[in-house]
Amino acid sequence: MAEQWAERPDDEIAASPRAGRRRSKPAPAARHSGAVALLLVVLPLVGALGDEAMGPGLGLLFQLCAVLGTAGAAALATRAGWWWVLAAPPVVVLVAWAGGELLGDSAKYQGSKALATGSVRWLVHGFPVMAESIIAALVVIVVRIMLEKRNRRG
Amino acid sequence: MADHSPADPGRAARRQAAAPAKPRRTSPLVVAGRTIACATSLAVLCGSGFSWYAYTSLTTGLTTSTALSAVKKSAPPHLDNSVNILLIGLDSRKDMNGNDLPKQFVQDELNAGSSSIGGYNTNTLIVLHIPANGGKVTALSIPRDDYVQTQGADGRMHKIKEAYGIAKAAADAKLANKGLSKAQEEQQSREAGRAATLATVQNFLGIPIDHFAEVNLLGFYDIAQALGPIQVCLNHATSDPAETGQGSGFSGTAGINTLNASQALAFVRQRHNLPGGDLDRTHRQQAFISSAEYKLKQEGVFGDLGKMQNLFNVVKKDVVIDDQWNILDFAQQAPNLTGGNVEFNTLPIAGFETVGGEDVNKVNPVQIKQIIQTLFGHDPAPAPADTSSPAPASAAAPSSAAPAAQLSGTVDVYNASTVTGAAADESKALVGMGLRAGRVTEASSHPKTTTVSYGAGEKDSADAVAARYGVSASPSSAVAAGHIQVILGTGYTPPGGPAAAPPAASSPGAGGGASADPAASLPMQGPPVKMGGIPCVN
């Protein structure tokens, strides 16, 4: 998936004077793909684990990491990479929440009934974080588009 | 998504110029990947959003209380992951803001006299114990007139129902000059009342209270109204005319009766003209909860989120729950509360007496704690907590409260009393404590007091058995090794209850042995009420 975040739209590639040399030297956007992956996936996971380490249940740290990570990823990703940045938060938040809870408080989720209730809890409490992450990414994307337009005009 | 912006003429021109040089199409694999990612993401987001909406709709508008937080600090330790919930029925004719309910409504619909009657008595106190392993739920009613040591009120002995009102009145006096509005003062002083009730019950039973729910007269009426006509069953026809706020206004015929909200409230409040008086009122409350649960189940409310939400919307304005009670956690426990998995019992009293001109129930706090430990200590602990901490600190060290597995030997029970079937009942109870059943028969001698004697190797078990009858065990060469002999004397009465109260808990066909139903071997006040149908009561 990281390769996809480096994927560049046709117009940018074609317009680039270095288009012919892109295989030998990665374009700036491609060089950011690792950072995008880190921000989008690893930062929320770190936030979830950090929150669990501080006490049972996920809270503000996870929320901040998820929102800032997604916003940062949207700032660094290419236009084509935005597909992935916008699609990632629901799955990343859910997985991070479940992982953090299962690792930090495994005794609470023993048995199918407890696990089923737990998964509903993750969905319920995860939704605001998912929504905030997507909104943050959309804001960054809109700002970037506006800046690009202004730069072109200028 | 944002790959192209055809509205930009400059970009379109560049694209046109560049197209012949190096056309690049998005790979089908990438398109497929994007589609799958977006579909998955959308599915998760929608599922999450729906869950969040349903949860928020259920919980918004619910009144929560912080009273439990302080009380938990002084709670006895939890030995396992079981959950104890206290249901409080508050006999108040005022709304949440301390305003009198409409006079006509109180008189005609609640049959509760005027708003000045009743004060803030907690006339219903039911503890639900949901075991850690999800097994059978134990529900115990505490008779409202039990004379106990209050906590958080004035620290003196009172009827347990009065702790709320005493603490509230004290808080009202403190808050009077703080410039609070009437509603704020009412809400804060009620918190003091709740805290006192929780602390008093916690201290009386020797268990931690994890959650509570409080409902007042109006709340009960609204719930009954939302439930619609509800069927209850009476053993005998009864009538209790409402007279100047004293009678409940209930009348019913033997068998099934269909009640509206007003009648339902009268049904659970009747105490006059009943064989067991106020204690029958407690059984009425248990029976009503059972009937309500049965009706909800029959109508499929438990499996229908929409119906559940409608019911919840009606009742949540009148119910107060603790702020730590997560609806989702409760949803996990709720299946234990339905499907006939709950049995109500009433904690025993040790007789009646008059204190300061008021009739109260005498109780034996040690016996109460023993019963609670026997009933609630039954869950197999998920963590190895039981081995390190024997029991919450209480005076209930010896006796039947001890874990059943620690008792050994065979118990022979001989009946010299006039209580029919006492030997069989006692044998069953003692087997419930971990002993093997031996002989069960009539005694050849007739001692006045109950005696416990033992053969070689059974001193410890015999001591525990003797504690049940308040006597001492003695060694006897006439008793075989490994045996304990119990002779129920002519003065024997079933443990715990007054002579008038039969040890009914052990007699009904609750089914199973003592190990399957630990309450069957314990002295309870009257027969149990089993959920899962429409139980008949007095």
mmCIF file of C-alpha atoms in Angstrom, chain A residues 1 4 7-15 22 79-84 86-91 94 107-108 110 113-115 117-118 120-128 130-131 134 141 145 148-149 152, chain B residues 1-5 7-8 11 14-15 18-19 22-27 30 33-35 37-38 40-42 44-53 55-56 81 134 326 328-329 331-333 335-336 382:
data_model
loop_
_atom_site.group_PDB
_atom_site.id
_atom_site.type_symbol
_atom_site.label_atom_id
_atom_site.label_comp_id
_atom_site.label_asym_id
_atom_site.label_seq_id
_atom_site.Cartn_x
_atom_site.Cartn_y
_atom_site.Cartn_z
ATOM 1 C CA MET A 1 0.000 0.000 0.000
ATOM 2 C CA GLN A 4 0.224 3.562 -3.714
ATOM 3 C CA GLU A 7 1.583 7.100 -6.733
ATOM 4 C CA ARG A 8 1.453 10.396 -8.606
ATOM 5 C CA PRO A 9 -1.305 11.670 -10.842
ATOM 6 C CA ASP A 10 -0.721 11.680 -14.553
ATOM 7 C CA ASP A 11 -0.668 15.427 -14.901
ATOM 8 C CA GLU A 12 2.030 15.938 -12.299
ATOM 9 C CA ILE A 13 4.235 13.229 -13.759
ATOM 10 C CA ALA A 14 3.800 14.486 -17.279
ATOM 11 C CA ALA A 15 4.386 18.064 -16.275
ATOM 12 C CA ARG A 22 11.954 9.238 -11.904
ATOM 13 C CA ARG A 79 -3.273 13.356 -4.642
ATOM 14 C CA ALA A 80 -3.621 9.707 -5.510
ATOM 15 C CA GLY A 81 -2.506 8.824 -2.012
ATOM 16 C CA TRP A 82 -5.473 10.758 -0.614
ATOM 17 C CA TRP A 83 -7.673 7.807 -1.570
ATOM 18 C CA TRP A 84 -5.847 5.758 0.993
ATOM 19 C CA LEU A 86 -9.305 9.075 3.565
ATOM 20 C CA ALA A 87 -10.163 5.390 3.503
ATOM 21 C CA ALA A 88 -7.793 4.357 6.267
ATOM 22 C CA PRO A 89 -9.121 5.975 9.507
ATOM 23 C CA PRO A 90 -12.178 3.758 10.136
ATOM 24 C CA VAL A 91 -10.187 0.560 9.784
ATOM 25 C CA LEU A 94 -11.038 0.108 14.885
ATOM 26 C CA ALA A 107 -9.155 -10.460 30.976
ATOM 27 C CA LYS A 108 -12.127 -8.253 30.197
ATOM 28 C CA GLN A 110 -12.638 -13.533 27.608
ATOM 29 C CA LYS A 113 -20.175 -12.662 24.746
ATOM 30 C CA ALA A 114 -17.576 -10.360 26.243
ATOM 31 C CA LEU A 115 -15.806 -10.087 22.915
ATOM 32 C CA THR A 117 -19.925 -6.572 23.608
ATOM 33 C CA GLY A 118 -16.359 -5.309 23.411
ATOM 34 C CA VAL A 120 -19.716 -2.947 19.909
ATOM 35 C CA ARG A 121 -17.980 -0.771 22.472
ATOM 36 C CA TRP A 122 -15.033 -0.218 20.125
ATOM 37 C CA LEU A 123 -17.389 0.703 17.307
ATOM 38 C CA VAL A 124 -19.362 3.110 19.471
ATOM 39 C CA HIS A 125 -16.402 4.873 21.034
ATOM 40 C CA GLY A 126 -14.326 4.684 17.881
ATOM 41 C CA PHE A 127 -16.806 6.536 15.707
ATOM 42 C CA PRO A 128 -16.008 10.073 16.924
ATOM 43 C CA MET A 130 -12.913 8.039 12.933
ATOM 44 C CA ALA A 131 -15.054 11.014 12.034
ATOM 45 C CA ILE A 134 -11.558 11.994 8.293
ATOM 46 C CA ILE A 141 -6.794 18.307 1.525
ATOM 47 C CA ILE A 145 -5.953 22.224 -3.134
ATOM 48 C CA GLU A 148 -2.018 24.799 -5.134
ATOM 49 C CA LYS A 149 -4.597 26.743 -7.086
ATOM 50 C CA ARG A 152 -0.651 28.301 -10.061
ATOM 51 C CA MET B 1 -11.226 11.454 -6.149
ATOM 52 C CA ALA B 2 -8.865 14.362 -6.298
ATOM 53 C CA ASP B 3 -6.688 13.139 -9.159
ATOM 54 C CA HIS B 4 -8.114 15.408 -11.784
ATOM 55 C CA SER B 5 -9.465 18.858 -11.854
ATOM 56 C CA ALA B 7 -12.175 22.839 -14.340
ATOM 57 C CA ASP B 8 -8.633 24.161 -14.533
ATOM 58 C CA ARG B 11 -3.963 22.091 -16.406
ATOM 59 C CA ARG B 14 -0.783 20.916 -20.141
ATOM 60 C CA ARG B 15 -2.373 17.505 -20.043
ATOM 61 C CA ALA B 18 1.817 16.013 -22.485
ATOM 62 C CA ALA B 19 -0.554 13.227 -23.420
ATOM 63 C CA LYS B 22 3.824 9.747 -21.769
ATOM 64 C CA PRO B 23 0.242 8.603 -21.181
ATOM 65 C CA ARG B 24 -0.167 6.884 -17.842
ATOM 66 C CA ARG B 25 -3.289 5.046 -16.814
ATOM 67 C CA THR B 26 -4.132 4.034 -13.259
ATOM 68 C CA SER B 27 -3.535 0.335 -12.935
ATOM 69 C CA VAL B 30 -4.845 0.053 -7.931
ATOM 70 C CA GLY B 33 -7.477 -1.826 -4.252
ATOM 71 C CA ARG B 34 -9.004 1.611 -3.855
ATOM 72 C CA THR B 35 -12.500 0.219 -4.314
ATOM 73 C CA ALA B 37 -10.385 -0.084 0.716
ATOM 74 C CA CYS B 38 -13.142 2.470 0.297
ATOM 75 C CA THR B 40 -14.376 -1.622 3.723
ATOM 76 C CA SER B 41 -13.837 1.785 5.194
ATOM 77 C CA LEU B 42 -17.373 2.853 4.418
ATOM 78 C CA VAL B 44 -16.826 0.141 9.128
ATOM 79 C CA LEU B 45 -17.720 3.823 9.287
ATOM 80 C CA CYS B 46 -21.427 3.156 8.749
ATOM 81 C CA GLY B 47 -21.490 0.320 11.285
ATOM 82 C CA SER B 48 -19.647 2.440 13.767
ATOM 83 C CA GLY B 49 -21.857 5.436 13.120
ATOM 84 C CA PHE B 50 -25.043 3.435 13.563
ATOM 85 C CA SER B 51 -23.784 1.913 16.815
ATOM 86 C CA TRP B 52 -22.766 5.326 18.053
ATOM 87 C CA TYR B 53 -26.152 6.815 17.145
ATOM 88 C CA TYR B 55 -25.909 4.285 21.953
ATOM 89 C CA THR B 56 -26.160 8.063 22.087
ATOM 90 C CA ASN B 81 -15.702 -10.169 38.534
ATOM 91 C CA GLY B 134 -22.743 -15.520 33.704
ATOM 92 C CA ASN B 326 -22.124 1.666 30.988
ATOM 93 C CA LEU B 328 -22.948 -1.630 26.897
ATOM 94 C CA ASP B 329 -21.641 -3.449 29.946
ATOM 95 C CA ALA B 331 -26.177 -5.216 27.672
ATOM 96 C CA GLN B 332 -23.608 -7.943 28.201
ATOM 97 C CA GLN B 333 -25.168 -8.818 31.553
ATOM 98 C CA PRO B 335 -29.274 -11.859 29.062
ATOM 99 C CA ASN B 336 -28.614 -13.200 32.552
ATOM 100 C CA PRO B 382 -11.810 -16.272 37.318
#
